[in-house]
PDB file of C-alpha atoms in Angstrom:
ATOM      1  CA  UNK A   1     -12.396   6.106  12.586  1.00  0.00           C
ATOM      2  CA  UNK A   2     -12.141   4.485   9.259  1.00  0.00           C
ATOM      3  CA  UNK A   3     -13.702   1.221   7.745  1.00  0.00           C
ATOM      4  CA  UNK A   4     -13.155  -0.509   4.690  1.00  0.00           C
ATOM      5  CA  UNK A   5     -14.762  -3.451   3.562  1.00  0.00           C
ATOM      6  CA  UNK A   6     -14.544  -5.772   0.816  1.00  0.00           C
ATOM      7  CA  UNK A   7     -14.823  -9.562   0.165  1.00  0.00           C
ATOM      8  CA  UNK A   8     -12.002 -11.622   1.053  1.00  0.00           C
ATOM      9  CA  UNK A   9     -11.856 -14.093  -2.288  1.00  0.00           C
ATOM     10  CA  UNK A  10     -13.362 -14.025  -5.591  1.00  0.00           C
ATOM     11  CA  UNK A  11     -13.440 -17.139  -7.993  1.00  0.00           C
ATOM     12  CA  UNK A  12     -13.654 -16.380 -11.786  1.00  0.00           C
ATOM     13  CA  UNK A  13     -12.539 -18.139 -15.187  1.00  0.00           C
ATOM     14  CA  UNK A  14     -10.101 -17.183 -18.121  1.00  0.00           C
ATOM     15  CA  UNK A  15     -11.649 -14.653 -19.741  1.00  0.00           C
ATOM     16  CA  UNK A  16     -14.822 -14.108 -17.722  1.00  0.00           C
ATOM     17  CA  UNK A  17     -15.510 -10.437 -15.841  1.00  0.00           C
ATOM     18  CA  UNK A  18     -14.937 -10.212 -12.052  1.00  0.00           C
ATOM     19  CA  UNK A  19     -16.519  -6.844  -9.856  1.00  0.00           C
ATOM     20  CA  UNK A  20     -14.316  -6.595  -6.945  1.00  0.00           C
ATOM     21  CA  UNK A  21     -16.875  -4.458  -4.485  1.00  0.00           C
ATOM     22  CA  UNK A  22     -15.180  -1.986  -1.427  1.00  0.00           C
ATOM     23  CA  UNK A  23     -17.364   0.195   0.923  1.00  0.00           C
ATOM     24  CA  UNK A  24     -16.126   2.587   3.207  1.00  0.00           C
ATOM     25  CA  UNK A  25     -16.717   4.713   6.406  1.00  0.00           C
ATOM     26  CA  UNK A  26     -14.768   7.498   7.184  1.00  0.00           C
ATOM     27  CA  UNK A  27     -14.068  10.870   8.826  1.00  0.00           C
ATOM     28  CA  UNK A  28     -12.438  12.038   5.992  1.00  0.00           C
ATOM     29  CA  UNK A  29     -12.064  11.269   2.676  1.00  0.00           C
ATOM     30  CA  UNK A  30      -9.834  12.442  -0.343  1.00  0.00           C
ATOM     31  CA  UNK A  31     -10.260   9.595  -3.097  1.00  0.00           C
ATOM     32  CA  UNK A  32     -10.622   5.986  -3.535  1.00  0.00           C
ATOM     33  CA  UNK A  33      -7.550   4.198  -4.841  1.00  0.00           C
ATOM     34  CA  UNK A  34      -7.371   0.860  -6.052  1.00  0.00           C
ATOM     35  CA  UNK A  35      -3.829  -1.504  -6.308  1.00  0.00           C
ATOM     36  CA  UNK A  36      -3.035  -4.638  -7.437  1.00  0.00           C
ATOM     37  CA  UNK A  37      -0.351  -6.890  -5.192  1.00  0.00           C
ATOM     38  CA  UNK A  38       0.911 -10.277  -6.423  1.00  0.00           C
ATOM     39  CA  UNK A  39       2.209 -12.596  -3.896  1.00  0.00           C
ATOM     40  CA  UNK A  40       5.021 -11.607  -1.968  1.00  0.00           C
ATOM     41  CA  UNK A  41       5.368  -8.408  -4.184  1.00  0.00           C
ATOM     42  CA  UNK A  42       4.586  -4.324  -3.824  1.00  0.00           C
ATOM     43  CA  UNK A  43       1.621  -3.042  -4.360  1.00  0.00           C
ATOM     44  CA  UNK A  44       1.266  -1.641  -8.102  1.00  0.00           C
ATOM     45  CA  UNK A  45      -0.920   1.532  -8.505  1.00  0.00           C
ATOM     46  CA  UNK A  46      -4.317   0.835 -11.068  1.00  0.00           C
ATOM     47  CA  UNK A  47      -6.470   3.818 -10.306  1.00  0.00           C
ATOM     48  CA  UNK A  48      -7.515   6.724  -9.118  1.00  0.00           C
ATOM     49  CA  UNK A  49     -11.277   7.927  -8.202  1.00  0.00           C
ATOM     50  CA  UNK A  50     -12.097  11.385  -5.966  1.00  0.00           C
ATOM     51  CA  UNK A  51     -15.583  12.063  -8.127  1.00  0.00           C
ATOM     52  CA  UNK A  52     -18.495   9.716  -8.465  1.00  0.00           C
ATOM     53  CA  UNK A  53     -18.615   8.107 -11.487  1.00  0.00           C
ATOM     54  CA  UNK A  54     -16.776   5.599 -13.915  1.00  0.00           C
ATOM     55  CA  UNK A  55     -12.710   5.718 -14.644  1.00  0.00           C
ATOM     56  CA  UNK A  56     -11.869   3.536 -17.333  1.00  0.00           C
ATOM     57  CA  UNK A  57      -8.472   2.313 -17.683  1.00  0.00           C
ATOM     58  CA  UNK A  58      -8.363  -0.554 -20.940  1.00  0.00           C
ATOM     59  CA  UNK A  59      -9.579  -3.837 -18.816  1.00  0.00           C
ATOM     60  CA  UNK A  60      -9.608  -2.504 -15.739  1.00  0.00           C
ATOM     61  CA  UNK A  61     -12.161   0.020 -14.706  1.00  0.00           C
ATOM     62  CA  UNK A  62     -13.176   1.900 -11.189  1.00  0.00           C
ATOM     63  CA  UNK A  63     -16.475   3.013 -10.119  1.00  0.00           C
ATOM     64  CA  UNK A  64     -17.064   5.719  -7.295  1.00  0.00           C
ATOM     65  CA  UNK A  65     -20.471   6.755  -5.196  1.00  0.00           C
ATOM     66  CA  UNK A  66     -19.234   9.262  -2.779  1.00  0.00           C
ATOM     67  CA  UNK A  67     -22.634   9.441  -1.042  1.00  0.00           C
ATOM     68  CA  UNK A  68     -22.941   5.961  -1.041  1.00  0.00           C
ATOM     69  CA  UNK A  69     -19.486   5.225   0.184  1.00  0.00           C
ATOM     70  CA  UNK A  70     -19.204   2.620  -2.018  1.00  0.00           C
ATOM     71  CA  UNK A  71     -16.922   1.923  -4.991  1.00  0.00           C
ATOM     72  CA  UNK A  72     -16.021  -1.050  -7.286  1.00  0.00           C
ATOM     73  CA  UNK A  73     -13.083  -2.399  -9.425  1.00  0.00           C
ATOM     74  CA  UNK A  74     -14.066  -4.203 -12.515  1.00  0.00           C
ATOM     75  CA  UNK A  75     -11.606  -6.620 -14.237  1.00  0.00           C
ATOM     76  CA  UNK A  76     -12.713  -7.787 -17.774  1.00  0.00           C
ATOM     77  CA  UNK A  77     -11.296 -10.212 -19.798  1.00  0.00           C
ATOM     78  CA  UNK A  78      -9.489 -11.944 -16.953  1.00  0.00           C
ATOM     79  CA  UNK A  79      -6.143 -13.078 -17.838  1.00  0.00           C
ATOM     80  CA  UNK A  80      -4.259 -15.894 -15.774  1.00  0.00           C
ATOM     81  CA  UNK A  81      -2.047 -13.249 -14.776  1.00  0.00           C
ATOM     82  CA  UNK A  82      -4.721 -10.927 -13.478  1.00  0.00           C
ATOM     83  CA  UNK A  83      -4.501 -13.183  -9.991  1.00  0.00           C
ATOM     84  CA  UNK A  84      -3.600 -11.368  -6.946  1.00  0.00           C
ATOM     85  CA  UNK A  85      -4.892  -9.661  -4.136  1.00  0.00           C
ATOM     86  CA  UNK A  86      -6.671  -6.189  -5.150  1.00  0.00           C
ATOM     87  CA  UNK A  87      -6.270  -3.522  -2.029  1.00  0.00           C
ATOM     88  CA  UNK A  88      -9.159  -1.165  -1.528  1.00  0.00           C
ATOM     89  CA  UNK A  89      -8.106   2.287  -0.264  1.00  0.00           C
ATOM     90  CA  UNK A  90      -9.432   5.606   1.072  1.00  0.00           C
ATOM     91  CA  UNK A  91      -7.434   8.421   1.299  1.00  0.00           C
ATOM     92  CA  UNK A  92      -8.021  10.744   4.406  1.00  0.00           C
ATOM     93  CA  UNK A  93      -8.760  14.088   3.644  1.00  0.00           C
ATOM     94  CA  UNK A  94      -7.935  14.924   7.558  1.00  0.00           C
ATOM     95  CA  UNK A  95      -4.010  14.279   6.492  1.00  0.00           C
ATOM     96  CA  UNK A  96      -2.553  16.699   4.620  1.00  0.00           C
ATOM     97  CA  UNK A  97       0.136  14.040   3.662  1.00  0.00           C
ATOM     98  CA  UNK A  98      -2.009  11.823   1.271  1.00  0.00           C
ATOM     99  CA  UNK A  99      -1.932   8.697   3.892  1.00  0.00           C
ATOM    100  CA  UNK A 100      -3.946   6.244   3.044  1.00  0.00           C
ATOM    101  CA  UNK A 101      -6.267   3.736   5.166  1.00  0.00           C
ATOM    102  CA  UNK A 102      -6.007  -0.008   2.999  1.00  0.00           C
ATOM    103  CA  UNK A 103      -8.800  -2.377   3.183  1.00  0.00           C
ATOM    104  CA  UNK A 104      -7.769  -6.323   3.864  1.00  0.00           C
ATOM    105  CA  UNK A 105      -7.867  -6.964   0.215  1.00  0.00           C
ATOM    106  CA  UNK A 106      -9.682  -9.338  -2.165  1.00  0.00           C
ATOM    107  CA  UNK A 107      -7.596 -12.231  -3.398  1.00  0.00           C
ATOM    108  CA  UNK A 108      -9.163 -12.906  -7.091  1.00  0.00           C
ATOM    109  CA  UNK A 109      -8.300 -16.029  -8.436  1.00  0.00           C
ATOM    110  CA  UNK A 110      -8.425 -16.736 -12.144  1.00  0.00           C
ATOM    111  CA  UNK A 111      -8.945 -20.200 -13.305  1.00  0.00           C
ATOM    112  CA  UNK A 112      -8.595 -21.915 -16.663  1.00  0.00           C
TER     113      UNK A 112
ATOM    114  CA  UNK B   1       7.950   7.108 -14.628  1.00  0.00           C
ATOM    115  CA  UNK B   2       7.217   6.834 -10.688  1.00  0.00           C
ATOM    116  CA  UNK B   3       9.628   4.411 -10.241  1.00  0.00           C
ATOM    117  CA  UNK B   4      10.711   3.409  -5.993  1.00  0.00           C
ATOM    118  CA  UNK B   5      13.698   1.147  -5.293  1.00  0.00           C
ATOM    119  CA  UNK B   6      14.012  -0.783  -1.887  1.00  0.00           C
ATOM    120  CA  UNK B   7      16.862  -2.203  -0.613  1.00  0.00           C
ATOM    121  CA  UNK B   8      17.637  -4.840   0.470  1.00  0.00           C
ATOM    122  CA  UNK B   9      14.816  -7.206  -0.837  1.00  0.00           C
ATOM    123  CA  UNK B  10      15.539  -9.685   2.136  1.00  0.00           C
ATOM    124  CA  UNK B  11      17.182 -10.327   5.058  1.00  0.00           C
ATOM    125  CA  UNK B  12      17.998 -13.059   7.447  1.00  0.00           C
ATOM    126  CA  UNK B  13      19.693 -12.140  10.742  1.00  0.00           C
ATOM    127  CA  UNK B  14      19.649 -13.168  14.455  1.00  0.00           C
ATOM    128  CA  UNK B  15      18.001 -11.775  17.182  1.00  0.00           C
ATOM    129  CA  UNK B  16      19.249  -8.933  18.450  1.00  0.00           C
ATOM    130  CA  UNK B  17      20.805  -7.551  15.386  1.00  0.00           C
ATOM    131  CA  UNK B  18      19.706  -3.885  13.940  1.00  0.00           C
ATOM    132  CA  UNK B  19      19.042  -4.105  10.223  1.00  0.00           C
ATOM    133  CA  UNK B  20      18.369  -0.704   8.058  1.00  0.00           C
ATOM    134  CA  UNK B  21      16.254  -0.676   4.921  1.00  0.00           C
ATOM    135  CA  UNK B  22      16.354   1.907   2.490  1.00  0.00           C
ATOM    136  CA  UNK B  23      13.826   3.401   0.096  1.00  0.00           C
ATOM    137  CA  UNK B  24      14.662   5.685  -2.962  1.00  0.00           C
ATOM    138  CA  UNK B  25      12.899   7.519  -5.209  1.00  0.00           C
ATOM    139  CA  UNK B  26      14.256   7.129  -8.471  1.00  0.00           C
ATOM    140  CA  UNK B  27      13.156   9.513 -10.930  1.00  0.00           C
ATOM    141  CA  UNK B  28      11.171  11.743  -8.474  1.00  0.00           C
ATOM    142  CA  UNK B  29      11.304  13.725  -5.589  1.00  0.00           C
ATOM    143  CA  UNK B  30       8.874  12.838  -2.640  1.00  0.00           C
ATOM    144  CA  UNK B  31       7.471  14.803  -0.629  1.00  0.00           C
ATOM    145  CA  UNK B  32       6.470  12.150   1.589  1.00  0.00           C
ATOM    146  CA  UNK B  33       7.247   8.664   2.014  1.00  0.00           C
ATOM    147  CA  UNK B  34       5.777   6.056   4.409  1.00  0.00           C
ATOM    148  CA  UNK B  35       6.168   3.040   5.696  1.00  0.00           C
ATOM    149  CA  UNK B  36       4.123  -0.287   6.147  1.00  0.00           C
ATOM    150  CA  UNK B  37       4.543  -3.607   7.514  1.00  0.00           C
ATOM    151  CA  UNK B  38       2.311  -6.769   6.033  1.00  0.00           C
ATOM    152  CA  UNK B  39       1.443  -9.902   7.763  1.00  0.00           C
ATOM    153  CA  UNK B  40       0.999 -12.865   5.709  1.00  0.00           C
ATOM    154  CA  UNK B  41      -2.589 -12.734   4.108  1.00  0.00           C
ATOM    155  CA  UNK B  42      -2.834  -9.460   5.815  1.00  0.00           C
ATOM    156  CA  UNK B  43      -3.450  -5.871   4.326  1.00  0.00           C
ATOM    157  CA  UNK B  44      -0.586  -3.369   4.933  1.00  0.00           C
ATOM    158  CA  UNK B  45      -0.743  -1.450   8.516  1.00  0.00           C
ATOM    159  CA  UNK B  46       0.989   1.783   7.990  1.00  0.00           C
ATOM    160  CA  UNK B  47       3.624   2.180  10.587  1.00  0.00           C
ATOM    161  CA  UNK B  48       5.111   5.924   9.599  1.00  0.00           C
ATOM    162  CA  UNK B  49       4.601   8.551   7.546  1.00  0.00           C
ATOM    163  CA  UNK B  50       8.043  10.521   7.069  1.00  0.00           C
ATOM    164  CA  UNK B  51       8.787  14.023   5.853  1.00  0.00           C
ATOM    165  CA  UNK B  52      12.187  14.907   4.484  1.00  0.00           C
ATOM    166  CA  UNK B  53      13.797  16.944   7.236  1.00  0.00           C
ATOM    167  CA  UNK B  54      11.218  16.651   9.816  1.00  0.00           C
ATOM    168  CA  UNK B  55      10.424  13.756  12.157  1.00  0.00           C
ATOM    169  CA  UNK B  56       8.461  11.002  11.427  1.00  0.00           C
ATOM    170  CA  UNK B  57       5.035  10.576  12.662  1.00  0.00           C
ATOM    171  CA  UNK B  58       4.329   6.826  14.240  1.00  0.00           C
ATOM    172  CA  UNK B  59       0.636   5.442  14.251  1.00  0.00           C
ATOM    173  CA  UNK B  60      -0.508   4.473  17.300  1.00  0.00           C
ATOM    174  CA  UNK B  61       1.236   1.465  18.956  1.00  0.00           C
ATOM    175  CA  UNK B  62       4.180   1.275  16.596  1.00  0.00           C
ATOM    176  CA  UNK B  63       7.574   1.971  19.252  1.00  0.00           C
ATOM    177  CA  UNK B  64       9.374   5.218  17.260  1.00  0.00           C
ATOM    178  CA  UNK B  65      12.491   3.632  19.221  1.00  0.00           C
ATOM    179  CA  UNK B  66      12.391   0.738  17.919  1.00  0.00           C
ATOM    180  CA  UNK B  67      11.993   1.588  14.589  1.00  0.00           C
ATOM    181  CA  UNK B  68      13.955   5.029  13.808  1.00  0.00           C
ATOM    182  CA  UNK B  69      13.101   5.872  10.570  1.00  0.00           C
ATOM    183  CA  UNK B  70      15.514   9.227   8.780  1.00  0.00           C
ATOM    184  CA  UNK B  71      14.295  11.187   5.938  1.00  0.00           C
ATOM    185  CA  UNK B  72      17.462  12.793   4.564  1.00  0.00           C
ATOM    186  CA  UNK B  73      16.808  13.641   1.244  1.00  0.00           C
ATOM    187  CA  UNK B  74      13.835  14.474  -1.026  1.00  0.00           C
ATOM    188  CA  UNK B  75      14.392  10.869  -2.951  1.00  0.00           C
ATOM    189  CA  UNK B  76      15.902   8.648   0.388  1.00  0.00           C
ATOM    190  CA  UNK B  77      14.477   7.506   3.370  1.00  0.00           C
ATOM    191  CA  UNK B  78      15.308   5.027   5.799  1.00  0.00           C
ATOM    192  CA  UNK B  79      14.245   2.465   8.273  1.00  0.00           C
ATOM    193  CA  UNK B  80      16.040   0.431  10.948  1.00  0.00           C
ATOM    194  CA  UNK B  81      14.725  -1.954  13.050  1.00  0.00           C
ATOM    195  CA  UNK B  82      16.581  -1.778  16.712  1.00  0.00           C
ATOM    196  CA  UNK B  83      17.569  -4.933  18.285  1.00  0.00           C
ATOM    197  CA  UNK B  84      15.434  -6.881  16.125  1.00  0.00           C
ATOM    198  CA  UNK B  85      13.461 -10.161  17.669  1.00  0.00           C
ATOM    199  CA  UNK B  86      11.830 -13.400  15.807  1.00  0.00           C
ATOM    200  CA  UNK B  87       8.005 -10.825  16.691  1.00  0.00           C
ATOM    201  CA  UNK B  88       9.366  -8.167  14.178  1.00  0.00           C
ATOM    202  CA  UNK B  89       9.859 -10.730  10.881  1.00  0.00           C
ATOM    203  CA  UNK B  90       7.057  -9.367   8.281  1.00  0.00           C
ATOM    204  CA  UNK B  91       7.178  -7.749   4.961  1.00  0.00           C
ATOM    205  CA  UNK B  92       8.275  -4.020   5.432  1.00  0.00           C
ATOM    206  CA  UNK B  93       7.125  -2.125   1.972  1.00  0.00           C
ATOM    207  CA  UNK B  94       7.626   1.672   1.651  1.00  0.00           C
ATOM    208  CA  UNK B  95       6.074   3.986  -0.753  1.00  0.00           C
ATOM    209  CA  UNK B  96       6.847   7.516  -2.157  1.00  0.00           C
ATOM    210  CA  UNK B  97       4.430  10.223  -3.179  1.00  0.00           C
ATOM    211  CA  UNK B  98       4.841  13.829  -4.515  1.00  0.00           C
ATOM    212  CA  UNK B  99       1.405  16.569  -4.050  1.00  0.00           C
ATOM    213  CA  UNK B 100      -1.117  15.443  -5.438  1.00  0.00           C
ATOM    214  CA  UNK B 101      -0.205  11.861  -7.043  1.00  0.00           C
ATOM    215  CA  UNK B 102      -0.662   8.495  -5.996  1.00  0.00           C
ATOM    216  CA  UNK B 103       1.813   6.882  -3.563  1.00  0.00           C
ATOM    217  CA  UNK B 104       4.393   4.102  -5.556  1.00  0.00           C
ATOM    218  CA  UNK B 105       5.466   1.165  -3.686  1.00  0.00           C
ATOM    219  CA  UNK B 106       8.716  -0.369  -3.174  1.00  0.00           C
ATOM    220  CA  UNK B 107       9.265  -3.719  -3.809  1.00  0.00           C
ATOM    221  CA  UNK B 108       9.629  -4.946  -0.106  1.00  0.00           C
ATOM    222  CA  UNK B 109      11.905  -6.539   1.980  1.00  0.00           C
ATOM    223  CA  UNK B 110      11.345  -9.630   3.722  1.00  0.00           C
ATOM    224  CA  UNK B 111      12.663  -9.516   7.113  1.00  0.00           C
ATOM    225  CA  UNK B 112      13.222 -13.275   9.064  1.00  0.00           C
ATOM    226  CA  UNK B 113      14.767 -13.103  12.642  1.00  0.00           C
ATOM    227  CA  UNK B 114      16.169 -16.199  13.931  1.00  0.00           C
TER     228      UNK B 114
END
C-alpha cells in the first residue's frame, strides 16, 4: 500500500521561508509531485521531481531523496497570497495511467 | 497551455435527482482523465480513472452504478451521480493528463443535496 505523510499546518510571516516536509511509502513509485489548492478551488500544478535532487522553480523549489523516501517543498519569500493547502503526491509506477496517491495536505498560513 | 474546464461549478438539487458533470480538455487531448471527490479539510480520494473509449476503472468502495462516468472523446469526459442523496454532497474535481505530463485540475463543482 501507499503512505504519505506530511504536517497538517505550518505558521510563517510575510516574507519569511516555509519547508513544507512529505515522506512516503510505497510499492511503486514514478515521481513526487507537488500542488498548490486555495480554498474551495482546484488543485494548481507547481512541480515535478522523479530524480533525487533540487528543482528550482523562481520561489518555489522541490527537493527529492528517492532512497530516503522523503521530499520537501520550499516556499521563499512568502507572499500573503502564498496561503493554501500544499498536496504532497506520489505517483505509482504500478499504473501505467499516471494515477496519483495525494497526501492530506499542509495548510500554510502566511501572516503579516 | 494545459488548460481543463469543469462544468458546472455548483449545484444544488434534491434528493433523488441525477446530476452530470462534465470535464474538458481545452487545448489538449488526454489520454486519461480521473476523477476525485474532497471532503472538507480533506485530501482528494480518487474515485475513477477513465480512458477514452474504454471503461472506467473504480477504486475500491466507490459504487461504478452509482456514479457512471463516459469517456467519449479524447478532450470530454463525464460524471453523473445516480439518484443522488444529502451522503454524496462533496467537492467532485477532475483532472486531465496526456503521457508523460502532469495531471491539470478542473476547477470543481460543489455538489449540495437537499
Amino acid at each position: 500500500g501507499q503512505n504519505i505523510d506530511q504536517p497538517t499546518e505550518m505558521t510563517a510571516t510575510e516574507g519569511a521561508i516555509v519547508q513544507i516536509n512529505c515522506t512516503y511509502q510505497t510499492s511503486g513509485f514514478n515521481g513526487l509531485f507537488w500542488y498548490q489548492q486555495h480554498a474551495g478551488e482546484a488543485p494548481t500544478f507547481l512541480s515535478y521531481n522523479v530524480l533525487d535532487g533540487l528543482e528550482e522553480k523562481g520561489r518555489f523549489s522541490s527537493f527529492l531523496s528517492r532512497s530516503k523516501g522523503y521530499s520537501y517543498l520550499l516556499l521563499k519569500e512568502l507572499q500573503m497570497k502564498d496561503s493554501a493547502s500544499y498536496l504532497c503526491a506520489v505517483g505509482l509506477r504500478t499504473d501505467s495511467w499516471g494515477k496519483l496517491q495525494f497526501g492530506a495536505g499542509t495548510q500554510v498560513v502566511v501572516t503579516p | 497551455g494545459a488548460v481543463v474546464s469543469q462544468h458546472p461549478s455548483r449545484v444544488i438539487c434534491k434528493s433523488g435527482t441525477s446530476v452530470k458533470i462534465e470535464c474538458r480538455s481545452l487545448d489538449f487531448q488526454a489520454t486519461t482523465m480521473f476523477w476525485y471527490r474532497q471532503f472538507p479539510k480533506q485530501s482528494l480520494m480518487l474515485m475513477a480513472t477513465s480512458n477514452e473509449g474504454s471503461k472506467a476503472t473504480y477504486e475500491q468502495g466507490v459504487e461504478k452504478d452509482k456514479f457512471l462516468i463516459n469517456h467519449a472523446s479524447l478532450t470530454l469526459s463525464t460524471l453523473t451521480v445516480t439518484s443522488a442523496h444529502p451522503e454524496d454532497s462533496s467537492f467532485y474535481i477532475c483532472s486531465a493528463k496526456q503521457t508523460n505530463q502532469p495531471q491539470h485540475f478542473g476547477d470543481g463543482t460543489r455538489l449540495s443535496i437537499l
